[in-house]
Structures are given as C-alpha cells and as structure tokens.
Short mmCIF file of C-alpha atoms and ligand atoms in Angstrom, two decimals:
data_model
loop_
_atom_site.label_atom_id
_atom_site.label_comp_id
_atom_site.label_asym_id
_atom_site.label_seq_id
_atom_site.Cartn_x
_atom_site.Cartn_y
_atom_site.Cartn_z
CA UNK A 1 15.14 32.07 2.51
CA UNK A 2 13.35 29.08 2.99
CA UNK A 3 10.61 27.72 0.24
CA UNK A 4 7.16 26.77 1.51
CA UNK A 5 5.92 23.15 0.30
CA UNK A 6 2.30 22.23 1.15
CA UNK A 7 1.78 18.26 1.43
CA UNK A 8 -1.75 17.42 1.10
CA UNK A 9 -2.18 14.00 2.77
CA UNK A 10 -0.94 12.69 5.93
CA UNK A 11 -0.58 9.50 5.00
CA UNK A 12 2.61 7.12 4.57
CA UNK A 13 4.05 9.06 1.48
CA UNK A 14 3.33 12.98 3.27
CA UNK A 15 4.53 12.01 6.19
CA UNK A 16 8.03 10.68 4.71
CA UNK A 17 8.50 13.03 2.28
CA UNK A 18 8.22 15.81 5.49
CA UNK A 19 10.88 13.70 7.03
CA UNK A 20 12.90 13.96 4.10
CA UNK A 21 12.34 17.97 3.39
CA UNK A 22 12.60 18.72 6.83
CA UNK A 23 16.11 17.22 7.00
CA UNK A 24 17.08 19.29 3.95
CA UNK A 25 17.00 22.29 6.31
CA UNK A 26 15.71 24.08 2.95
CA UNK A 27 11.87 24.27 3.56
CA UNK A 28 9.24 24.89 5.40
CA UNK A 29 6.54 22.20 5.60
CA UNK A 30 2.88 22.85 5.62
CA UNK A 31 1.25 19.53 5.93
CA UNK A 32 -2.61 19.06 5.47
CA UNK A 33 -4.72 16.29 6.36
CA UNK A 34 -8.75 15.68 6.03
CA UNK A 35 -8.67 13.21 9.29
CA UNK A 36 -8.93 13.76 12.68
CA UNK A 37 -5.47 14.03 14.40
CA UNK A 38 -4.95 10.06 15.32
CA UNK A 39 -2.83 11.16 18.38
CA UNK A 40 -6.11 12.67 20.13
CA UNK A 41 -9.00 10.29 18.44
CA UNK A 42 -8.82 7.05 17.92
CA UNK A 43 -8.30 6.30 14.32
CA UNK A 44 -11.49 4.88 12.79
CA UNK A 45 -10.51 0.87 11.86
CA UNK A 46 -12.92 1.38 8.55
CA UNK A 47 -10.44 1.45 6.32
CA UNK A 48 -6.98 -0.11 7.85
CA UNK A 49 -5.32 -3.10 7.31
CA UNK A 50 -1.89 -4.22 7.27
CA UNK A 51 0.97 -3.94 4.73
CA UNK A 52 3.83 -5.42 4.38
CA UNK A 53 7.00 -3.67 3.61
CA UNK A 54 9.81 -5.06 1.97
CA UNK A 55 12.88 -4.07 0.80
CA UNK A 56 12.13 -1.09 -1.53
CA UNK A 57 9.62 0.66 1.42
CA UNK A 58 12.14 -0.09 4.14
CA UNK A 59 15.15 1.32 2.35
CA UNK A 60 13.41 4.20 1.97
CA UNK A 61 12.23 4.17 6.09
CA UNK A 62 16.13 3.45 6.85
CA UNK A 63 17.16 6.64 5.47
CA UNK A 64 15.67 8.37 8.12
CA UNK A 65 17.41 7.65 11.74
CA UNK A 66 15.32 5.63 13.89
CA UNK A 67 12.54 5.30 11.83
CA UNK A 68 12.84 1.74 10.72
CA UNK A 69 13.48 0.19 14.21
CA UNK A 70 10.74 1.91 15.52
CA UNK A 71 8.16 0.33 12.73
CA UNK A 72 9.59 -2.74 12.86
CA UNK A 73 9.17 -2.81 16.74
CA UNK A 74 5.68 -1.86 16.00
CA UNK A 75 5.00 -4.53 13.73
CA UNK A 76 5.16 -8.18 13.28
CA UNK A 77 7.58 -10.12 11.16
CA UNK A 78 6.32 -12.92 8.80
CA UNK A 79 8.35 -15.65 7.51
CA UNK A 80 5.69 -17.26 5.11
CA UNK A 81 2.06 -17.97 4.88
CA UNK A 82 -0.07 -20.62 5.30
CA UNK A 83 -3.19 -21.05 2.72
CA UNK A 84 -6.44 -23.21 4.13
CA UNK A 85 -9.34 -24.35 2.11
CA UNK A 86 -12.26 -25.82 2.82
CA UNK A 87 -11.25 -29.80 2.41
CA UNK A 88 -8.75 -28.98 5.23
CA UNK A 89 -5.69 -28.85 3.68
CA UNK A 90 -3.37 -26.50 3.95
CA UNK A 91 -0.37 -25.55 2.08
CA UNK A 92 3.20 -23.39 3.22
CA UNK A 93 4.70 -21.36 1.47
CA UNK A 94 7.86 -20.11 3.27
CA UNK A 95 9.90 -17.19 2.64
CA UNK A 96 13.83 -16.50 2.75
CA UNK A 97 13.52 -13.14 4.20
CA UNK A 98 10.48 -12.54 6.54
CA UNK A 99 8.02 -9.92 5.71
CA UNK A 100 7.63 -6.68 8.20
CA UNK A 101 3.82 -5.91 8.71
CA UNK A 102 2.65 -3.32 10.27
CA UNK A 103 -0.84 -1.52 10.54
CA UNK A 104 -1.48 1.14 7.72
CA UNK A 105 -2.38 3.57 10.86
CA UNK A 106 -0.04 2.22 13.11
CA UNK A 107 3.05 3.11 10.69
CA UNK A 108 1.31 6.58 9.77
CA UNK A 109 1.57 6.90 14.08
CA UNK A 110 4.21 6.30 14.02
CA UNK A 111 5.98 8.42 11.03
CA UNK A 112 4.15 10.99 12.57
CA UNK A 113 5.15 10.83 16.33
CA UNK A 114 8.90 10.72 14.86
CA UNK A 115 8.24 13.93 12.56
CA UNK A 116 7.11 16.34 15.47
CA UNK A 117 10.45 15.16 17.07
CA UNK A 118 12.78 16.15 14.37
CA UNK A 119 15.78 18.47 15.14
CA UNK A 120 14.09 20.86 12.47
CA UNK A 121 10.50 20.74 14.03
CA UNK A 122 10.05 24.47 14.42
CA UNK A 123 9.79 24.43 10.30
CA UNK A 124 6.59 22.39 10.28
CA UNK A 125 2.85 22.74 10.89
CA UNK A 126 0.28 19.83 10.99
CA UNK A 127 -2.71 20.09 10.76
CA UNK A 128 -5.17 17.67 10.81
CA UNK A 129 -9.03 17.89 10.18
CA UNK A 130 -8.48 20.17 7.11
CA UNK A 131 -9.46 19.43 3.50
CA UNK A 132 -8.20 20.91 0.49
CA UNK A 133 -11.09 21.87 -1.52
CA UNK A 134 -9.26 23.84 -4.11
CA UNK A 135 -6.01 24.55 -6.08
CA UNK A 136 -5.43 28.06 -7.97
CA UNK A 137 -1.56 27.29 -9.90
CA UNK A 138 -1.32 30.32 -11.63
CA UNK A 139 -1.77 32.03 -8.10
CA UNK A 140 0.19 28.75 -6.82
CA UNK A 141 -3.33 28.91 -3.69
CA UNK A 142 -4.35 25.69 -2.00
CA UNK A 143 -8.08 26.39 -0.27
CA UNK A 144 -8.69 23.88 2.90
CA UNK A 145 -12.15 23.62 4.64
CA UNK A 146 -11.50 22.62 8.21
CA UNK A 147 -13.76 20.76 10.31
CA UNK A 148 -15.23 24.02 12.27
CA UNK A 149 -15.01 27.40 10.94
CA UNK A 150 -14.16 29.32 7.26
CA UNK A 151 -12.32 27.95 4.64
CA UNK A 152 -8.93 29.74 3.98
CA UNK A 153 -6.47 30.14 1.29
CA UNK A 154 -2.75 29.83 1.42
CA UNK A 155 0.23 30.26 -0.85
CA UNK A 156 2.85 28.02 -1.83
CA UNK A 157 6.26 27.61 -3.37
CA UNK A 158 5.65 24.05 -3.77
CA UNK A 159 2.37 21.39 -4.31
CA UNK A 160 2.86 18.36 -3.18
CA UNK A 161 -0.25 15.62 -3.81
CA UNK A 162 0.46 12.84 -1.33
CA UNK A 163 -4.02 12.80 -1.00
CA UNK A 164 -4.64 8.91 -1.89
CA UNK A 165 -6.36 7.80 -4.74
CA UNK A 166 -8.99 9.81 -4.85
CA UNK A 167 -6.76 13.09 -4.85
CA UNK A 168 -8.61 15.87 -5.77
CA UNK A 169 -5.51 17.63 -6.76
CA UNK A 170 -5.09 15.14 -9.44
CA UNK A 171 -8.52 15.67 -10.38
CA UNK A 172 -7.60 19.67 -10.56
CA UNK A 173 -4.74 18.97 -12.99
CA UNK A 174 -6.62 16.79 -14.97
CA UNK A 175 -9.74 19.08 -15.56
CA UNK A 176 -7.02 22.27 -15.88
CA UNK A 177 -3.35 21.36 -16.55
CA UNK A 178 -4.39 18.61 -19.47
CA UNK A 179 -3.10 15.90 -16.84
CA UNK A 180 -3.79 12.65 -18.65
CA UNK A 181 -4.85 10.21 -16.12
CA UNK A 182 -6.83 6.35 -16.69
CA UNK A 183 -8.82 5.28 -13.34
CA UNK A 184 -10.03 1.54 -13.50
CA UNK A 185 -12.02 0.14 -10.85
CA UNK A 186 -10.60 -3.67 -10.13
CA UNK A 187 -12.98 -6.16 -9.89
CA UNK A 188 -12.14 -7.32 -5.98
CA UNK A 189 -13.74 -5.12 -3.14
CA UNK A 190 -12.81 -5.72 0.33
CA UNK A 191 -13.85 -5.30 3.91
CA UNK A 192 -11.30 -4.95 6.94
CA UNK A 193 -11.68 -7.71 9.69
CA UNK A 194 -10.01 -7.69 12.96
CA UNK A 195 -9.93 -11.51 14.72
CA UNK A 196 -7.87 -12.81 17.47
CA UNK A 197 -5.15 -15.21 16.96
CA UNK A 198 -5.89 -17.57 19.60
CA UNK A 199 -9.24 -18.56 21.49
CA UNK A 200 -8.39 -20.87 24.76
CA UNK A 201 -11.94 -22.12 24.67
CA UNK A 202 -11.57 -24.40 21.43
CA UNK A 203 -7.91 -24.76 22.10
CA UNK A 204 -6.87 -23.02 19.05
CA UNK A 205 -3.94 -20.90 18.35
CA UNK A 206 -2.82 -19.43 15.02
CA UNK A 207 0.92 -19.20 14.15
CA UNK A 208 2.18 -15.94 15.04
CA UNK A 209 4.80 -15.39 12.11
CA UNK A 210 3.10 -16.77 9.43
CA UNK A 211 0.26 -14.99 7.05
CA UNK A 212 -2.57 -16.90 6.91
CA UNK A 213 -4.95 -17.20 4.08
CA UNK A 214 -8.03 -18.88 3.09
CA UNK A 215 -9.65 -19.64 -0.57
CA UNK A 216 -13.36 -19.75 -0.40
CA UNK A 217 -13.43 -19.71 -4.06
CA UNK A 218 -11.14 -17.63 -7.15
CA UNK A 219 -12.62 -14.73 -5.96
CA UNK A 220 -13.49 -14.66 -2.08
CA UNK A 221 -10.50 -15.03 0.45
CA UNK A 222 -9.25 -13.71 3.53
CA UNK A 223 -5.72 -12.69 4.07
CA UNK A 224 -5.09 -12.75 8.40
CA UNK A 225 -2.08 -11.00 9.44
CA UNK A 226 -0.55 -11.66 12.82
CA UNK A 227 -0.46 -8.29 14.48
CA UNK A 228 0.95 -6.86 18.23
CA UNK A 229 -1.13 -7.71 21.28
CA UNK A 230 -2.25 -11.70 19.45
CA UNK A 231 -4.11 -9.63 17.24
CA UNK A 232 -5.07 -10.68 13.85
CA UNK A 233 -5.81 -7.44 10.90
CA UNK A 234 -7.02 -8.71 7.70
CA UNK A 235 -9.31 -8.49 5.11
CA UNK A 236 -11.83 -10.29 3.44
CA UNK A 237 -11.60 -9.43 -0.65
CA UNK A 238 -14.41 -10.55 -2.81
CA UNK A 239 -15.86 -9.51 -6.35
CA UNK A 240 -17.36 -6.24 -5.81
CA UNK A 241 -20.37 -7.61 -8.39
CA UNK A 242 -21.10 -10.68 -6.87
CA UNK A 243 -20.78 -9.75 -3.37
CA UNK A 244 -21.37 -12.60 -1.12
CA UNK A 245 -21.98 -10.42 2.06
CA UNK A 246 -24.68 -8.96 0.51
CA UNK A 247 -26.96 -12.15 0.91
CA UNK A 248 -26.73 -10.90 5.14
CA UNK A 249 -30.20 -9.40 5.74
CA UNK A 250 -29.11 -8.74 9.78
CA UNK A 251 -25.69 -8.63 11.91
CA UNK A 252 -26.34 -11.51 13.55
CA UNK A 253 -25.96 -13.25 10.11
CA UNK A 254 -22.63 -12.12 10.11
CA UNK A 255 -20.60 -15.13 12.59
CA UNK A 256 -22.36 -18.22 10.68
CA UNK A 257 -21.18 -17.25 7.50
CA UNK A 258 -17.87 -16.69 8.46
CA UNK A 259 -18.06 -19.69 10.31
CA UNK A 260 -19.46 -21.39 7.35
CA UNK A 261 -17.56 -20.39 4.80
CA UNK A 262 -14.12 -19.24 6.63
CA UNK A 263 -14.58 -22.45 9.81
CA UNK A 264 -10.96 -21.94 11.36
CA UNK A 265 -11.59 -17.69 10.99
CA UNK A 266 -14.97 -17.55 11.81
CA UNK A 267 -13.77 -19.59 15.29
CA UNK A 268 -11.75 -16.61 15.83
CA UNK A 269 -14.33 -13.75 15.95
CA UNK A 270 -16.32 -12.27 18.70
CA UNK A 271 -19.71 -11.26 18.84
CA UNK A 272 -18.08 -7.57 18.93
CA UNK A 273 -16.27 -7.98 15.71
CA UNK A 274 -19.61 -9.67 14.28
CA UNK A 275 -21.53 -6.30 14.80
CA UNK A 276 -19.16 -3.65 14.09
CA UNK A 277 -18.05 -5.68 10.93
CA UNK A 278 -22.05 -5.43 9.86
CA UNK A 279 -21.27 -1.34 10.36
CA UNK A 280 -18.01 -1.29 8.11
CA UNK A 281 -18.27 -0.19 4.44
CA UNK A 282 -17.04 -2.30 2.06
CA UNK A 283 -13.93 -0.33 0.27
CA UNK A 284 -13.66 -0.12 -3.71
CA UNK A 285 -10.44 -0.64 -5.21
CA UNK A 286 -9.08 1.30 -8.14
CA UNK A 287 -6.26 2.05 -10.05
CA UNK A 288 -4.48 4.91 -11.36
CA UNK A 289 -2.11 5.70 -14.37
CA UNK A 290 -1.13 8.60 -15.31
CA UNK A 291 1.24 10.30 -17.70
CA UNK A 292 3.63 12.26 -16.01
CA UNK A 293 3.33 12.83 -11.94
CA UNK A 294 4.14 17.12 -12.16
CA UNK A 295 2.74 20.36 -13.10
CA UNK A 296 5.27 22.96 -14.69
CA UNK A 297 7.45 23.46 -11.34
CA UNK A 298 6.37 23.77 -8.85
CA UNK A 299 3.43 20.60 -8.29
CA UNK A 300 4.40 16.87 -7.43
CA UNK A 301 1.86 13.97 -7.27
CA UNK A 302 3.16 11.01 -5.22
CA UNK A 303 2.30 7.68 -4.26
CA UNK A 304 -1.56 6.62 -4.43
CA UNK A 305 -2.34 9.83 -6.24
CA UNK A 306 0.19 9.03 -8.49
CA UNK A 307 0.02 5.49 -9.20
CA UNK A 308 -2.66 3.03 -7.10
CA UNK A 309 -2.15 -0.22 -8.00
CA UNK A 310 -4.52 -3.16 -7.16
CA UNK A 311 -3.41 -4.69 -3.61
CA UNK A 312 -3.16 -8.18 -5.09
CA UNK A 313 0.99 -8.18 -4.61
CA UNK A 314 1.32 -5.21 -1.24
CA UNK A 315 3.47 -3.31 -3.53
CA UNK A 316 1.27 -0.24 -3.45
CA UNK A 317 2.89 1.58 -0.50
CA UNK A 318 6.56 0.35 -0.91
CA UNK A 319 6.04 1.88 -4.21
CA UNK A 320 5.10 5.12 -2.47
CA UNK A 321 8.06 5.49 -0.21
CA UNK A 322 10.34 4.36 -2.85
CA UNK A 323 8.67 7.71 -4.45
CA UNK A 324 9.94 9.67 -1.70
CA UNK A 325 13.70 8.14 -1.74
CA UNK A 326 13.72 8.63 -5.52
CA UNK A 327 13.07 12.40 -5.71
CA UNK A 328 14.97 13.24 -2.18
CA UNK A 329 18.20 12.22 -4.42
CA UNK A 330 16.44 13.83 -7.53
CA UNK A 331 16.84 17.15 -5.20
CA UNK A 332 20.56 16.41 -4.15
CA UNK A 333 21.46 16.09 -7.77
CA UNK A 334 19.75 18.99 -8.47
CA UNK A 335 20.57 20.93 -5.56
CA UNK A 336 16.84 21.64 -5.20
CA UNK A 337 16.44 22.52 -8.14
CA UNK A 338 12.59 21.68 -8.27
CA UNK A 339 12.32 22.73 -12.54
CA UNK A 340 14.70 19.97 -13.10
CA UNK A 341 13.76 17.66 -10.54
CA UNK A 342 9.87 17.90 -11.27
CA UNK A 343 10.17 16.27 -14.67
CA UNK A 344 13.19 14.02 -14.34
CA UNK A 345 11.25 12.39 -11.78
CA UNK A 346 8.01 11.73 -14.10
CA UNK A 347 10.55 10.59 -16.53
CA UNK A 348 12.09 7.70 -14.31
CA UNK A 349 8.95 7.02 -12.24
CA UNK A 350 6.15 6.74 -14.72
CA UNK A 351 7.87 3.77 -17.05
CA UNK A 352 7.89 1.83 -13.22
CA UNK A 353 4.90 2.88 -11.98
CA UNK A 354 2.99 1.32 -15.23
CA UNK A 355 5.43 -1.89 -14.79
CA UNK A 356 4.12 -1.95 -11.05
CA UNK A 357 0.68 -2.13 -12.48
CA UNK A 358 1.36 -4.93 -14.68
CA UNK A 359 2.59 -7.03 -12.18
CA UNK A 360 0.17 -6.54 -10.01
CA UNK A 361 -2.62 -6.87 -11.76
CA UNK A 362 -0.78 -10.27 -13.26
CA UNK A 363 1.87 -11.71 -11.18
CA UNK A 364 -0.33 -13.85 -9.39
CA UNK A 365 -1.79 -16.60 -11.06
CA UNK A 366 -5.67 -17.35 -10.73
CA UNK A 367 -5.91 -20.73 -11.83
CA UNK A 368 -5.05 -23.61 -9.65
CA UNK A 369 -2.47 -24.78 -12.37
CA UNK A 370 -1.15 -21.83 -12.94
CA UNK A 371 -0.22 -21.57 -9.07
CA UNK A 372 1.40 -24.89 -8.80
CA UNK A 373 3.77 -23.59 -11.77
CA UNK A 374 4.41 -20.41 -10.08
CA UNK A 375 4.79 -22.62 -6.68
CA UNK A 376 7.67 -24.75 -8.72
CA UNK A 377 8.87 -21.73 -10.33
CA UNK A 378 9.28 -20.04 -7.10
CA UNK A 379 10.93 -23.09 -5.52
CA UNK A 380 13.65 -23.36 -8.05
CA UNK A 381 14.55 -20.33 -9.33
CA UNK A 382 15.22 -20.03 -5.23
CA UNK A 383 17.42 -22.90 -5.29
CA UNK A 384 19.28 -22.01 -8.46
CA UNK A 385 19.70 -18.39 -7.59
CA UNK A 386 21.20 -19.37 -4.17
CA UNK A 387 23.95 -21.42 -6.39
CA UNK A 388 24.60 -19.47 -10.00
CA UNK A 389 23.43 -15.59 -8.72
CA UNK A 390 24.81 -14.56 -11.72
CA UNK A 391 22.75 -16.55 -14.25
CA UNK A 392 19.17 -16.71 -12.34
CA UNK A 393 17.40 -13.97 -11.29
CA UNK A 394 14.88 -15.09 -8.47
CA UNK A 395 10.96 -15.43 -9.68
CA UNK A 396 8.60 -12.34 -9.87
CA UNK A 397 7.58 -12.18 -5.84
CA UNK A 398 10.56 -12.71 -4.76
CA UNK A 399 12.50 -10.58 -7.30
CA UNK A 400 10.10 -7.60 -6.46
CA UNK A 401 9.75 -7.97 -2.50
CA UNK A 402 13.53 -9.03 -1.92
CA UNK A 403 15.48 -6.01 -4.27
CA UNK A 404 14.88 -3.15 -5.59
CA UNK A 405 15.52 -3.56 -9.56
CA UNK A 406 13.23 -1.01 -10.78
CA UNK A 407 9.78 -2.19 -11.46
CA UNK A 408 10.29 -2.11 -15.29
CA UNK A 409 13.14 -4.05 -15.21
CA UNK A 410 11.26 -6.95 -13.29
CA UNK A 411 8.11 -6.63 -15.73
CA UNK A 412 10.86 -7.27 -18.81
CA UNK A 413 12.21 -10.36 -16.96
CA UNK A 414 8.93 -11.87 -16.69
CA UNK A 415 6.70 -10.73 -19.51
CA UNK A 416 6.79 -13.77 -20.79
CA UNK A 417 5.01 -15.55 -17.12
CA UNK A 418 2.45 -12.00 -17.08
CA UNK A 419 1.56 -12.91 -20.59
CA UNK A 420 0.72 -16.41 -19.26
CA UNK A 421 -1.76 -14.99 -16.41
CA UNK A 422 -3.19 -12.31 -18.34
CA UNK A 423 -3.89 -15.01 -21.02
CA UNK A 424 -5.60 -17.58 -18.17
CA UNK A 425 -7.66 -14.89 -16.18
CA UNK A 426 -9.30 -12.99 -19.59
CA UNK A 427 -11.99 -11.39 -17.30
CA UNK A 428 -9.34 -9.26 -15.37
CA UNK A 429 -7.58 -7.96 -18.81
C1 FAD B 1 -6.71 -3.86 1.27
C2 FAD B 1 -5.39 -3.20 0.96
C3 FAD B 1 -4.20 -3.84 1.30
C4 FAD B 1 -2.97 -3.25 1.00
N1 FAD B 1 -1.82 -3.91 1.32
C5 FAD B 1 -0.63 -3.38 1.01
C6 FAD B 1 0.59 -4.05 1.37
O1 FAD B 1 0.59 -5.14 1.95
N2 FAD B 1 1.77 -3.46 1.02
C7 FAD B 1 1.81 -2.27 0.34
O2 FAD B 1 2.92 -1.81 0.03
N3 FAD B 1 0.68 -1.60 0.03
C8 FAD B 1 -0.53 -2.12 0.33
N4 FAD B 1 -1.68 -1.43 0.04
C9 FAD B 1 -1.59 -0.10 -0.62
C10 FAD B 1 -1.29 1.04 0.38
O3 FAD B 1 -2.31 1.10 1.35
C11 FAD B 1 -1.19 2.38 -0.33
O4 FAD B 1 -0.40 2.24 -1.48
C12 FAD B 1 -0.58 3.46 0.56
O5 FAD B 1 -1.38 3.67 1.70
C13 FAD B 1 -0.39 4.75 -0.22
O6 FAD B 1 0.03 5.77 0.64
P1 FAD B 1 -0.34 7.30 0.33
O7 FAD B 1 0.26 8.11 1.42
O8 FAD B 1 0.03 7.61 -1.08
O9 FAD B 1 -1.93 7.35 0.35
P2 FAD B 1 -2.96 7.13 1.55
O10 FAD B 1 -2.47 6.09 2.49
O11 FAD B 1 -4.29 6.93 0.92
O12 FAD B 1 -2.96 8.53 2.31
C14 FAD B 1 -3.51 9.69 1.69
C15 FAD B 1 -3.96 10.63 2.79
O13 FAD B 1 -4.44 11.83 2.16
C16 FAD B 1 -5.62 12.25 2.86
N5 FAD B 1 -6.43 13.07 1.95
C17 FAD B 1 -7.11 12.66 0.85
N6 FAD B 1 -7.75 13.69 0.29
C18 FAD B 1 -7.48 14.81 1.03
C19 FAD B 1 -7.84 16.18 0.96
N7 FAD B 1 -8.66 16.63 0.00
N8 FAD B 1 -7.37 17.02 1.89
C20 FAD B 1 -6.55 16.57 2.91
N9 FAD B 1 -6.18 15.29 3.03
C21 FAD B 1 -6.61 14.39 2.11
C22 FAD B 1 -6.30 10.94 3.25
O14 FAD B 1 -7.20 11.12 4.33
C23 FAD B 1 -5.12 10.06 3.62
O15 FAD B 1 -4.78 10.13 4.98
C24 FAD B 1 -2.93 -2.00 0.34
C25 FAD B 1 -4.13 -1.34 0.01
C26 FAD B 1 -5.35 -1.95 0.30
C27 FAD B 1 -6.62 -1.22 -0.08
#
C-alpha cells in the first residue's frame, strides 16, 4: 500500500525530494505549486537570479541519475570573480574549483522536466497554479485554491513544507502546533537585473567564467553572473532603508544611474532592460530559525521554510538539497519509518541550519580591512592546506563551498574570525 505525501512548493527542494520519494517506489507524490506551470508560461523574471551550487547542493543533484549533467549543461561554470569599483580598479579573486551557476528557474525546469520522466511517473501528480490555503493535522487535510474554480480539500499520509520563506504551513504550525519560529528581516533588499555580457558597439566584452561584482558603496553592489546565450543574471542588493533607486521619479531615470553609478554595467543594458527593470519589485530578504523542522509524524518543513538564510554566502539552496539527501538516508535507516525519521532529522538539521545562519550573516567581512585579512587568510590557508591537509583546514568560503563538513562544524572552526565580523559590522548584529 503506498503512503500519500503532499509537497507544497515546486521549487528546488519539492522538486528533489519527489525525485527522491519517487525512487523509493514507496509513495505516491502529490505535488502543489501556487505558479503557473513554467513549461506552458513563461516564468515571470521578477524574482530569479542565479545560484551557485557547490559541493553540498550537487552531491545531493548526483544522487539522482542524470540530473547533475543536465544542470550543469544548463548552466555556466565560474572559476572566480572579478570585483570593480569606481576608481577603476579591479581585483581577482580566483577559485580552485569553479562554481556551477545556474538560473533559480532554469534548475527548477529542469528538476522538473526530469521528474515527469521518471521510471515511477505514474505515482505523481503536478499541479501547478494551486495554493494551499489551509492545513487541518488532526484530520491530516491540506485545502488548495486554484487559479479558476472551488477550493478543495485532500488527505494525506504525509506534509511536506517545501513553500519558501513565507510558508504558510509554517505559519499554521506556529499559530497551532506551538512551532517556535524567529523571522528577521536583513537589512539588504535586492532587485533582479538581466544585462548582456558583451556590446560590439563600445567594444566591450565581459569574461564569461568569471563572477563579476561591483562596490558602489558597503551597502549597494551588483553581483553579474555569466549565464547561457552571453547572458548576464544578477542582482543589484542595496539597504532596503536607504534605497538608492528610490531617488528615480521616471524609467527613463533608470540607464544614467546605472551608468553613473555601475559605468562598465550600466554600458551593458538596453533600453528594454531599463523599462522592465522600472516594473520589477524590489524583493525583501528575511530569515528564518526555527526550533525543530516536524510536526508529530507525519509533517516535514524543508529548505526556505525551514531555514532562509540571508544570500550574502549562496548557501541558502545547497542547504536545501542537502535537506533532501539528509532525510532520504534518514528513511533508509529507518526503513521509512517517518515517527523516527521526523525528529531525528530536526535533531541533526537544526544545530546546522542555525550554524548556516551564522556564517552567513558573518562570514563576509564588511570593512575594507577586514577583507584584505580574509583575502590573505583565504590565500594561505589555500596554500598550506594544499601541503599539510591534515593540520589546516581551508578558510570559511572555501571550507563551506568545497566539502560538506556539516555547517556546525565549520561555524566551530571559525568562531573566532565570525566573532571578528560581527564585532566590525555592529549594525547587522
Ligand atoms: C538574491 C538571492 C540570491 C541567492 N543566491 C543563492 C546562491 O547563489 N546559492 C544558493 O545556494 N542559494 C541562493 N539563494 C537562496 C535560494 O534561492 C533558496 O534557498 C532556494 O530557492 C530555496 O529553495 P526552496 O525550494 O526551499 O524554496 P523556493 O525556491 O522559495 O520555492 C518555494 C516554492 O513554493 C511555492 N509556494 C509558496 N507558497 C505556496 C503555497 N501556499 N501553495 C503552493 N505553493 C507555494 C513558491 O511559489 C515556490 O515556487 C539566493 C536567494 C536570493 C534571494
């Protein structure tokens, strides 16, 4: 008899964790999603931008056949970045092993094209366009609103929050189960921005493996990522109190200050871009900590709704499939077991996910001393690593992109450099 698990949220982590049930051969998957079905309408660009996975998201990609290639062929591989500012100089910073980028709806098209090809396909519904609007768990009811016609209610073995992190079945738990759950707004906002990487006219042309960056100030940059196509997906992050796009009275404001305060970006955008950035909303970053990520035994939060960290070090989503990797063996050494999997995973996960926070919020510095230590730091705990493995453990960045010690383990290795950056930047403790 096969157990019924609704996933709300067709994002990176409900789309894996399908893969991963599906393969089971154990369950059948009802998977729920408040957006329009990306494979018919093109996905709105509000809200995307590119991540980079690293080790921990990939393993967790690699487990399923197929799936990592695919992504990878999707994306774009970066083996360092290059930082502007205005005086014109630039600085490198290189990495040992590239980066893999891909666009946030680009990999969900891609987990999602795979999943409706899966041997065990007959065992899962989609459907997109649908938002759960309620959760009943001593009746163990969902209730979803589609986008034409009544709301229904369906039963379920298993929960499974994969919503983001605004999930409104975290916010059931908390109002009803006693869930105990902080959510801090960080002080950076961002908008998405989508440039070109070369433009013939001015004869410029834009590396196409490296990241590039550029520091108006401490608090306004852009991060550019080299995309498929000599695209370029990025985002422009800024202090969501003193937002300096709010001094635009009209669109066609838009290319001079980019083009004042950004030069070698703002050469990059089109008229196009200039307008329908005008139209996109600027998107609020929080975080999310929570006490444990289950209800009793039968509901699971993962990923965003879980744990949203602030995007300052792209761990959020690597985090999130590591989720997925972590309670698929959780299930095996339970032999689905769900009442002993359900907790054992809040046990191991929660200590991490709070780590992950720390060094998020904290790993990178915000002073311009402070980042020519963590430059040297970087440099030679690289160098010394590559020689005595056994005796240096690589810096922070590296440490958390390159392996995947668990996040608490990192945070205890470099307290004492996250005490340093908490202590410079007092504003963000
Ligand atoms: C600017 C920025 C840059 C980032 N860069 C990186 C990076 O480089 N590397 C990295 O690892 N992470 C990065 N992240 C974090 C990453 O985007 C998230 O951690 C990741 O998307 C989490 O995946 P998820 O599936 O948990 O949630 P989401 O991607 O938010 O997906 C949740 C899904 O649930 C759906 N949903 C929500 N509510 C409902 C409902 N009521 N009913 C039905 N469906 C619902 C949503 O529509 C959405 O599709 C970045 C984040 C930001 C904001």
């Amino acid at each position: 008899m096969l157990q019924t698990v609704v996933i709300i949220g067709a994002g990176p982590v409900g789309l894996l964790l399908a893969h991963y049930l599906l393969r089971r051969g154990k369950y059948r998957i009802e998977l729920y999603e408040q957006r329009p079905d990306p494979r018919l309408v093109d996905a709105s660009q509000d809200r995307t931008f590119p991540l980079s996975l690293q080790a921990r998201g990939r393993k967790a990609l690699r487990q399923i056949r197929g799936l990592e290639e695919a992504i990878a062929a999707a994306g774009v591989f970066c083996n360092g970045s290059k930082i502007y500012r205005q005086k014109g100089k630039t600085r490198e910073i290189s990495r040992v092993v590239p980066l893999l980028t891909i666009d946030r709806n680009r990999l969900v098209m891609i987990l999602l094209q795979h999943l409706t090809q899966t041997d065990n396909s007959e065992q899962l519904t989609v459907k997109f366009g649908c938002q759960c609007v309620g959760v009943n768990r001593s009746a163990k009811t969902v209730t979803l609103q589609p986008e034409q016609g009544e709301a229904f209610t369906l039963t379920y073995d298993r929960l499974v929050a994969a919503d983001g992190v605004r999930s409104p079945i975290r916010d059931y738990l908390v109002q009803d189960a006693g869930l105990q759950c902080e959510q801090t707004y960080i002080p950076d906002a961002y908008k998405s921005v989508f440039l070109t990487r070369l433009n013939p006219v001015l004869g410029l042309e834009l590396e196409p493996d490296k990241i590039h960056g550029w520091n108006r100030d401490n608090r306004t940059r852009m991060v550019m990522v080299p995309q498929p196509g000599d695209q370029l997906n990025g985002v422009i992050t800024f202090d969501a109190q003193d937002n300096p796009l709010s001094s635009l009275t009209t669109q066609e404001e838009v290319l001079p200050f980019f083009r004042e305060n950004f030069p070698l970006f703002g050469q990059l955008m089109s008229t196009e871009e200039a307008e329908a950035f005008w139209h996109r909303p600027v998107g609020q970053v929080f975080t999310v900590r929570c006490d444990r990520f289950h209800e009793g035994d039968s509901i699971l939060l993962m990923g965003d709704a879980a744990h949203a960290v602030s995007p300052a070090m792209g761990q959020g989503c690597n985090a999130s499939l590591e989720d997925v990797l972590i309670f698929e063996r959780l299930l095996e050494q339970y032999q689905d077991d769900w009442a002993l999997a359900l907790p054992t995973f809040s046990e191991q996960r929660v200590p991490d996910a709070h780590a992950l926070r720390e060094l998020s919020d904290y790993s990178f510095p915000r002073t311009k001393w402070l980042f020519v230590e963590f430059f040297l730091r970087s440099q030679i705990s690289r160098f010394l690593h590559q020689w005595f493995p056994q005796w240096v453990q690589p810096f922070v960045f590296d440490l958390v992109f390159d392996h995947d010690m668990p996040y608490s383990q990192v945070l205890n290795l470099h307290q004492g450099w996250i005490n340093k950056v908490k202590r410079s930047s007092p504003h963000l403790a």
